[in-house]
PDB file of C-alpha atoms in Angstrom:
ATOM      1  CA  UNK A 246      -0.200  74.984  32.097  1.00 45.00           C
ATOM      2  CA  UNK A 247       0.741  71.367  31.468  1.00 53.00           C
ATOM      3  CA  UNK A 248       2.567  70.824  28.182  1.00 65.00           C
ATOM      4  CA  UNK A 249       0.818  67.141  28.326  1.00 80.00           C
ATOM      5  CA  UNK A 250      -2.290  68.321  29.015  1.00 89.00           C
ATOM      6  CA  UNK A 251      -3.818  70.226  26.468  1.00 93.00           C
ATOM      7  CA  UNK A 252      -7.890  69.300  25.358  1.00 94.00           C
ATOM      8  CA  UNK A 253     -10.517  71.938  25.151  1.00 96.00           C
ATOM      9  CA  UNK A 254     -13.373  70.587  26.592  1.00 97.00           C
ATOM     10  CA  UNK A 255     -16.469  70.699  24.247  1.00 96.00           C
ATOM     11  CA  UNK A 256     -18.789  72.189  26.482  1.00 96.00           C
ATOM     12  CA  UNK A 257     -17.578  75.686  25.870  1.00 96.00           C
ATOM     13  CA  UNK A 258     -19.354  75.358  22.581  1.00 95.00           C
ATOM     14  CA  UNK A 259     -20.951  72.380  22.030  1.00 94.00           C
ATOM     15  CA  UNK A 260     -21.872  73.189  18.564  1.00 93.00           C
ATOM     16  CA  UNK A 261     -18.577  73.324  17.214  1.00 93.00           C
ATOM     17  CA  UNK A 262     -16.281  70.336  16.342  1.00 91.00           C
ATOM     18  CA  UNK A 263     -13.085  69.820  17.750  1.00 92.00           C
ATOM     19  CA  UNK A 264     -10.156  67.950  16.383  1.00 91.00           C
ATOM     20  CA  UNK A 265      -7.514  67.063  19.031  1.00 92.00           C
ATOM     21  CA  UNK A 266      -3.833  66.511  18.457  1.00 90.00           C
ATOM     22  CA  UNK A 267      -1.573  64.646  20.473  1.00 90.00           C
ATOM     23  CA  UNK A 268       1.977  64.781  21.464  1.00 89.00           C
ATOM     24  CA  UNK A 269       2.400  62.187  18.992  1.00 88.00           C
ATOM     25  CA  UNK A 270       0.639  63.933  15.994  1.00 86.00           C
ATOM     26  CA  UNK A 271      -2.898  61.226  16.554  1.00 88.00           C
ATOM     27  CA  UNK A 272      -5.995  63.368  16.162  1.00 88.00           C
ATOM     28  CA  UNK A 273      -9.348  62.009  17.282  1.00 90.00           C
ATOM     29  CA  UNK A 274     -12.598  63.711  17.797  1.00 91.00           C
ATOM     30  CA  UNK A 275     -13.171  62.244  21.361  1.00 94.00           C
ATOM     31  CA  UNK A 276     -12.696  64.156  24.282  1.00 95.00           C
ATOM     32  CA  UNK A 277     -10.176  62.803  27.146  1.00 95.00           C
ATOM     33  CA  UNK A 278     -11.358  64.521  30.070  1.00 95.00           C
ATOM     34  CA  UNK A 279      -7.971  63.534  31.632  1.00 94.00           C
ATOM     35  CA  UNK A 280      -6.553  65.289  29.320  1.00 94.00           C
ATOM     36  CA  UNK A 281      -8.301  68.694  29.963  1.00 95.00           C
ATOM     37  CA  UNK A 282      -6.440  71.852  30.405  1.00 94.00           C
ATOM     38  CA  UNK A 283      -7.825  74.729  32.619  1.00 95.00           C
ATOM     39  CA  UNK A 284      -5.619  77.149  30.619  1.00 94.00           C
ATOM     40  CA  UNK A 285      -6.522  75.760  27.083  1.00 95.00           C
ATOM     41  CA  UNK A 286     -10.499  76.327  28.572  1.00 97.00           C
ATOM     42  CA  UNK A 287     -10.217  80.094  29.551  1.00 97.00           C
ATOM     43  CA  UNK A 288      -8.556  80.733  26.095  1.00 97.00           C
ATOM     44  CA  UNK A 289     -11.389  78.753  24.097  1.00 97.00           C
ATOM     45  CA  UNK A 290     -14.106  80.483  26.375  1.00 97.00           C
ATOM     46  CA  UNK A 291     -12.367  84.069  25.055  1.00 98.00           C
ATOM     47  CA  UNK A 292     -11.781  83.195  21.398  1.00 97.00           C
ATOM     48  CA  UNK A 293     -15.360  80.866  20.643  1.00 96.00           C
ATOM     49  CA  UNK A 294     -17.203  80.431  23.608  1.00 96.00           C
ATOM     50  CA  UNK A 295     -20.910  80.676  23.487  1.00 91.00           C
ATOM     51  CA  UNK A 296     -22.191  84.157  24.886  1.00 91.00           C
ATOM     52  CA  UNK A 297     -18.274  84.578  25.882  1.00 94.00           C
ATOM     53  CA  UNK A 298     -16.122  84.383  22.931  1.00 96.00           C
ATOM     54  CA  UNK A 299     -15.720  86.880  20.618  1.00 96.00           C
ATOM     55  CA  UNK A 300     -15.977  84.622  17.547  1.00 95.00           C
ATOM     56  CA  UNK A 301     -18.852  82.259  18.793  1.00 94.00           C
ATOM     57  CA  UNK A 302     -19.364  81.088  15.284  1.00 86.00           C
ATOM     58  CA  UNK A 303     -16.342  79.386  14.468  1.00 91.00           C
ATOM     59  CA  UNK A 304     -16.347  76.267  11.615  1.00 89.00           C
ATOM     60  CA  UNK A 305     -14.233  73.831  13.860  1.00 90.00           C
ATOM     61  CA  UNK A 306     -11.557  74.273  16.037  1.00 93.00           C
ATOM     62  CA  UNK A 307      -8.259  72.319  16.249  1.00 91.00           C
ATOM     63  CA  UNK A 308      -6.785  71.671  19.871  1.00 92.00           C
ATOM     64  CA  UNK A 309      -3.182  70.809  19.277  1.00 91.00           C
ATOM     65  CA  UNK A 310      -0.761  69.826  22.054  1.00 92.00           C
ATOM     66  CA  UNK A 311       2.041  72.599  21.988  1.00 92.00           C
ATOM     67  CA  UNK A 312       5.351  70.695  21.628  1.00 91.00           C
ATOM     68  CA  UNK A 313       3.790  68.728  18.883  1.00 90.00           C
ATOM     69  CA  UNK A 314       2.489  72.124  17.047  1.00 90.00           C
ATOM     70  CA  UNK A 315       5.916  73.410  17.551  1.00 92.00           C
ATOM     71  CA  UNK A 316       7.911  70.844  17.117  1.00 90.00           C
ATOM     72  CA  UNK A 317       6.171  69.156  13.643  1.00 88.00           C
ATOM     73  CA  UNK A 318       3.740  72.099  12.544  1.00 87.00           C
ATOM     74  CA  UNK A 319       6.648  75.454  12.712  1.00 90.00           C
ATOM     75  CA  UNK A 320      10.012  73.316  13.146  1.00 82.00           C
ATOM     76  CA  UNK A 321       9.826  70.399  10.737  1.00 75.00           C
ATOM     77  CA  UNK A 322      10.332  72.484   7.042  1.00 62.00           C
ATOM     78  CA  UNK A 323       8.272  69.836   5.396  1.00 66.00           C
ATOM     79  CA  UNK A 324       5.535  71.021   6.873  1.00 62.00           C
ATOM     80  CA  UNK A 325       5.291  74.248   5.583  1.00 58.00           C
ATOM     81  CA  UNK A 326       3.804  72.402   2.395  1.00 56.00           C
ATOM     82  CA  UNK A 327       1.168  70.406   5.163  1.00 59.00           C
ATOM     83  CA  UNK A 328      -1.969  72.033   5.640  1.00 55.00           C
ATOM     84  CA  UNK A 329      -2.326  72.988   9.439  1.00 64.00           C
ATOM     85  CA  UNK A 330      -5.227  71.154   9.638  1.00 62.00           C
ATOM     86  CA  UNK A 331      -5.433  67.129  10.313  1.00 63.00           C
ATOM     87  CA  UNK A 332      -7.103  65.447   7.050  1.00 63.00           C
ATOM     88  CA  UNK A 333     -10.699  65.828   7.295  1.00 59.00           C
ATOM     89  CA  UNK A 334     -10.764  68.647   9.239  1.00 58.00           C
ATOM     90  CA  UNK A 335     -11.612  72.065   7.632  1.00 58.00           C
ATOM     91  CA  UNK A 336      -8.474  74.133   6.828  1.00 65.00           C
ATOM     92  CA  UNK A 337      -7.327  76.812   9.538  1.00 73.00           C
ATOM     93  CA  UNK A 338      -7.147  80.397   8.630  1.00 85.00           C
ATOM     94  CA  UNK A 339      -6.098  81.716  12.287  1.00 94.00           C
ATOM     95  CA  UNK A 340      -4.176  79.852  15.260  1.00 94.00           C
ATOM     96  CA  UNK A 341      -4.143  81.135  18.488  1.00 97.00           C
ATOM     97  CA  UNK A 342      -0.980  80.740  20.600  1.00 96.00           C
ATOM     98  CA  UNK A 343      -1.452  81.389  24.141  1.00 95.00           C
ATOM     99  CA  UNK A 344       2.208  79.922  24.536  1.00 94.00           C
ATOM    100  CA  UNK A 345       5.565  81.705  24.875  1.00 94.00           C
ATOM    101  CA  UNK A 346       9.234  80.134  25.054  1.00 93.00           C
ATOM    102  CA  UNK A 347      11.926  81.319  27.473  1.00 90.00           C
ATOM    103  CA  UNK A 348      15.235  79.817  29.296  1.00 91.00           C
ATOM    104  CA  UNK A 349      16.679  79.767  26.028  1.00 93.00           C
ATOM    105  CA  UNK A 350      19.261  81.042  24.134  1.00 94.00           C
ATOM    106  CA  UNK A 351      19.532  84.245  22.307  1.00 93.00           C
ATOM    107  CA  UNK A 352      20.201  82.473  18.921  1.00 95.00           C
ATOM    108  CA  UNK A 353      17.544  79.886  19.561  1.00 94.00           C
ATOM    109  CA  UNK A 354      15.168  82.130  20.209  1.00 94.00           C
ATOM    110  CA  UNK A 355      15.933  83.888  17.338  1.00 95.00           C
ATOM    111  CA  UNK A 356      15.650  80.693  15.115  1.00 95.00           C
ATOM    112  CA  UNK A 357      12.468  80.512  16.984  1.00 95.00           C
ATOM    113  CA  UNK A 358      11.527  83.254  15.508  1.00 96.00           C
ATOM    114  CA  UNK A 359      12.766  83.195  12.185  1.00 96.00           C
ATOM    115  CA  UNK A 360      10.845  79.503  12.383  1.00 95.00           C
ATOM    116  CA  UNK A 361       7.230  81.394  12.543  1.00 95.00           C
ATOM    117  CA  UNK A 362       8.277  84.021  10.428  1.00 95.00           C
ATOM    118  CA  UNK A 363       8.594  81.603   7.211  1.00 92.00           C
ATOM    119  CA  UNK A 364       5.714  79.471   8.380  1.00 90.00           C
ATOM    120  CA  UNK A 365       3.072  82.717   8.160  1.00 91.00           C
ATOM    121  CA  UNK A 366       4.991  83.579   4.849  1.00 90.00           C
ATOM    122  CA  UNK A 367       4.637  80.151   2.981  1.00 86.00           C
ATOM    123  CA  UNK A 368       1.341  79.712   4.227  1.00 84.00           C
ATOM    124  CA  UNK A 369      -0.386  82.876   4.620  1.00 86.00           C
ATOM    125  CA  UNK A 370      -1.726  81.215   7.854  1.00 90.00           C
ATOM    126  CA  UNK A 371      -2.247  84.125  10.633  1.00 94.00           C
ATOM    127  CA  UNK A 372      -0.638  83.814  13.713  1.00 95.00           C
ATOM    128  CA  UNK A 373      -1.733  85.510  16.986  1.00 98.00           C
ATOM    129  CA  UNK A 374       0.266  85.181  20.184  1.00 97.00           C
ATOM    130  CA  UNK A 375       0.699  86.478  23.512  1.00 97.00           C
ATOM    131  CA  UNK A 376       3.617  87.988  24.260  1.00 96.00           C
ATOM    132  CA  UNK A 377       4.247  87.277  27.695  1.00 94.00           C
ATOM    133  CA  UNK A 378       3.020  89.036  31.128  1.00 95.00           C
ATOM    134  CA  UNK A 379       5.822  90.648  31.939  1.00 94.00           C
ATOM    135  CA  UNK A 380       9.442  92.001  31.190  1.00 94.00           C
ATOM    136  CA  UNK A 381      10.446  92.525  27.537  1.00 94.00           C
ATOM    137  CA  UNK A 382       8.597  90.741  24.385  1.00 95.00           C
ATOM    138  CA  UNK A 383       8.976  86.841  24.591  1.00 96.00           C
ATOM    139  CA  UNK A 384       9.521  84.479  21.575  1.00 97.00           C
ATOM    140  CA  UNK A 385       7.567  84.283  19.366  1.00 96.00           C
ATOM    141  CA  UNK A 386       5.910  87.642  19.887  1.00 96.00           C
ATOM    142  CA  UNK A 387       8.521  89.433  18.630  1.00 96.00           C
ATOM    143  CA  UNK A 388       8.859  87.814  15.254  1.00 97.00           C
ATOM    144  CA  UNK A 389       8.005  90.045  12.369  1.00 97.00           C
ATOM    145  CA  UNK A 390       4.934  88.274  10.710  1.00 96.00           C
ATOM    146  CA  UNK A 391       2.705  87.145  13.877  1.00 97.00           C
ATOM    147  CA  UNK A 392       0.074  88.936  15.557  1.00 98.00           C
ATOM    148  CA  UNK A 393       1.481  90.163  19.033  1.00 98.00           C
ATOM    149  CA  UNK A 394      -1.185  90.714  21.945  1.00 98.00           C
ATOM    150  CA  UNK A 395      -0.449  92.371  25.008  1.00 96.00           C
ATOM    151  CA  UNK A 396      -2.786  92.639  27.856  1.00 96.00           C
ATOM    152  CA  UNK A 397      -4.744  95.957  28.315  1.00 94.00           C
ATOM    153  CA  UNK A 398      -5.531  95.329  32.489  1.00 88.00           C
ATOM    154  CA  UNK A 399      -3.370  93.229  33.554  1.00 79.00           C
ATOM    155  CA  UNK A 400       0.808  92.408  33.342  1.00 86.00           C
ATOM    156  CA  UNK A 401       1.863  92.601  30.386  1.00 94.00           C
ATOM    157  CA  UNK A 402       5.680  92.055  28.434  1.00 94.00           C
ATOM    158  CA  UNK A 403       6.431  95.375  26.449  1.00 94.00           C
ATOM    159  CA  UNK A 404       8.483  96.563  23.967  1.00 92.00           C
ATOM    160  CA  UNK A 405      10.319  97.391  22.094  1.00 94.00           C
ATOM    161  CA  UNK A 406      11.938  94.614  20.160  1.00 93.00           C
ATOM    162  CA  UNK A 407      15.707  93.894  20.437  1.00 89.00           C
ATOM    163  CA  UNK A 408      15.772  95.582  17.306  1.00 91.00           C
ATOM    164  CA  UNK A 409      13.786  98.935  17.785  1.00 93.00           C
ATOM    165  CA  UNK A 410      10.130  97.606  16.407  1.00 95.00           C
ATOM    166  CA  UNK A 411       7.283  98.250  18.203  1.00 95.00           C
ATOM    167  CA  UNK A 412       5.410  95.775  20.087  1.00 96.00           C
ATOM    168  CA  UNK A 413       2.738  94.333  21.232  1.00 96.00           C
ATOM    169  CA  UNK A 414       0.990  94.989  17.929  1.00 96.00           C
ATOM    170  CA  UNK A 415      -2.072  95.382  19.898  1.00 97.00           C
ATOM    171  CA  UNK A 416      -3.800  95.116  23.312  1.00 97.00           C
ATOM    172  CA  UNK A 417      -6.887  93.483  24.527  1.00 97.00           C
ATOM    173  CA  UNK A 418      -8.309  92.956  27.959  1.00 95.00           C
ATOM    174  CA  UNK A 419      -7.790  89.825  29.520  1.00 92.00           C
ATOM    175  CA  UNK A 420      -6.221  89.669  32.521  1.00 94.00           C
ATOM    176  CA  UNK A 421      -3.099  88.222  31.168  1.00 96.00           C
ATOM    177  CA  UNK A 422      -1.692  87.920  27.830  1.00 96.00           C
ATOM    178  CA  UNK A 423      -2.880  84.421  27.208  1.00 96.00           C
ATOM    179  CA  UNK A 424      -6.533  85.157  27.487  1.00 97.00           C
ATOM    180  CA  UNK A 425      -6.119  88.539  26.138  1.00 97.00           C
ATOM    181  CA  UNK A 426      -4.703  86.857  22.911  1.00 98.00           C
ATOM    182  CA  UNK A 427      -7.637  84.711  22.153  1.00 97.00           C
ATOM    183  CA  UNK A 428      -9.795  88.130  21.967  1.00 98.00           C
ATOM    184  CA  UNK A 429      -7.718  89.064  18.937  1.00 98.00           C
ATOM    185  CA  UNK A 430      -7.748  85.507  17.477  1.00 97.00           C
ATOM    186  CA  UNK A 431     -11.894  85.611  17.512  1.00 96.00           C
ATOM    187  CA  UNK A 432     -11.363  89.197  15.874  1.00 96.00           C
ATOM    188  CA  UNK A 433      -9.088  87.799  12.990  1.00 95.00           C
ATOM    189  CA  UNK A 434     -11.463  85.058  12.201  1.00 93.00           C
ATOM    190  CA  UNK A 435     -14.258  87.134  11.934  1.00 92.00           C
ATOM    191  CA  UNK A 436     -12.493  89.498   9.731  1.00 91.00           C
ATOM    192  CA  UNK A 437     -10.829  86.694   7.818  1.00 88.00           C
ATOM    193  CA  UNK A 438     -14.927  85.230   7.287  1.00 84.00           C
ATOM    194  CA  UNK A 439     -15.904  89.275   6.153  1.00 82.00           C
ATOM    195  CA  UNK A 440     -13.268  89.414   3.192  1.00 79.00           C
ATOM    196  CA  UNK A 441     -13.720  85.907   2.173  1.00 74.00           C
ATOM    197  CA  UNK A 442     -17.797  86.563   1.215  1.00 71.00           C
ATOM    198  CA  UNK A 443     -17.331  90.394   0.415  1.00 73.00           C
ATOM    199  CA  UNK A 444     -18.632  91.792   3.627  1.00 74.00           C
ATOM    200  CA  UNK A 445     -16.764  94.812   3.314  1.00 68.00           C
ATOM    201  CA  UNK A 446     -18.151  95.335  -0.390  1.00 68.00           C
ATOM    202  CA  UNK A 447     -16.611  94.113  -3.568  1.00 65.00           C
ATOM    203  CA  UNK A 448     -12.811  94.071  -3.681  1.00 58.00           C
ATOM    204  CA  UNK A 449     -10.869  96.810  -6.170  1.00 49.00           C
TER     205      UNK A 449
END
């Protein structure tokens, strides 16, 4: 995919409202059809699509441009304590990255790492993320506190973890792990709506 081009286009479920985020951190509702991404499309069509997705009722959905998630959402500290969503925009209880980073450094990638690890913890925001299509886990999919997806039919990155854990955490189908990922995103949020009005019967 292109790290510049990043919108969801709206017609994947026209029902639900999109925020988008530039590389610059401006969020607008309007669509920039020059701005579409293919990749960004499948993965909406998997995670909310109507008659595809497997969370077709989401609230709103957030289309952020990767190195500005990254680079102001998980790197910048300050925003630990900034809620993921723009203002005005309802808050997000699951992000779906479909997004790995390689050709770095084994201590970056580490800080990578240890950068999603303390996001998920101060926020209790959950994080699901592919984990690559092939070779060993890629960043961040083997940090300890995200949601690692590997792809059930298709190539997939295995484990384990430089460290002994297991991983993926799970698998979905997909083709590859960026659309399998999404699969498991839908399936967070609708758990994430069951516990929050007592689906599952009254809490202990």
């Amino acid at each position: 995919y292109d790290a510049d081009n990043f919108e969801v286009n709206p017609n994947i479920a026209p029902s639900i409202p999109i925020t988008y985020v530039n590389k610059l951190g401006t969020a607008t509702t309007t669509f920039t059809a020059s701005l579409e991404s293919t990749h960004a499309d499948s993965v909406a069509a998997n995670f909310y699509g109507a008659g595809t997705g497997a969370a077709p009722g989401v609230a709103a959905v957030v289309s952020y441009n990767c190195n500005y998630f990254f680079d102001t959402v998980i790197q910048d500290p300050t925003a630990i304590q900034t809620p993921l969503a723009p203002a005005g925009a309802p808050p997000v209880s699951v992000v779906n990255q479909s997004f790995i980073f390689t050709n770095l450094s084994a201590d970056d990638l580490a800080a990578i790492n240890q950068l999603y690890d303390d996001y998920v913890a101060s926020t209790g925001t959950i994080i699901v993320t592919a984990v690559g299509n092939s070779g060993g886990i890629q960043v961040p999919g083997s940090a300890y506190n995200v949601i690692a997806v590997g792809d059930s039919d298709g190539g997939s990155s295995v484990g384990p973890t430089s460290d002994g854990r297991s991983k993926p955490d799970i698998v979905a189908p997909g083709g590859a792990t960026s659309f399998s990922t999404p699969y498991v995103s839908g399936v967070a949020a609708i758990m994430v709506q069951a516990g929050s009005t007592g689906a599952g019967g009254a809490s202990a």
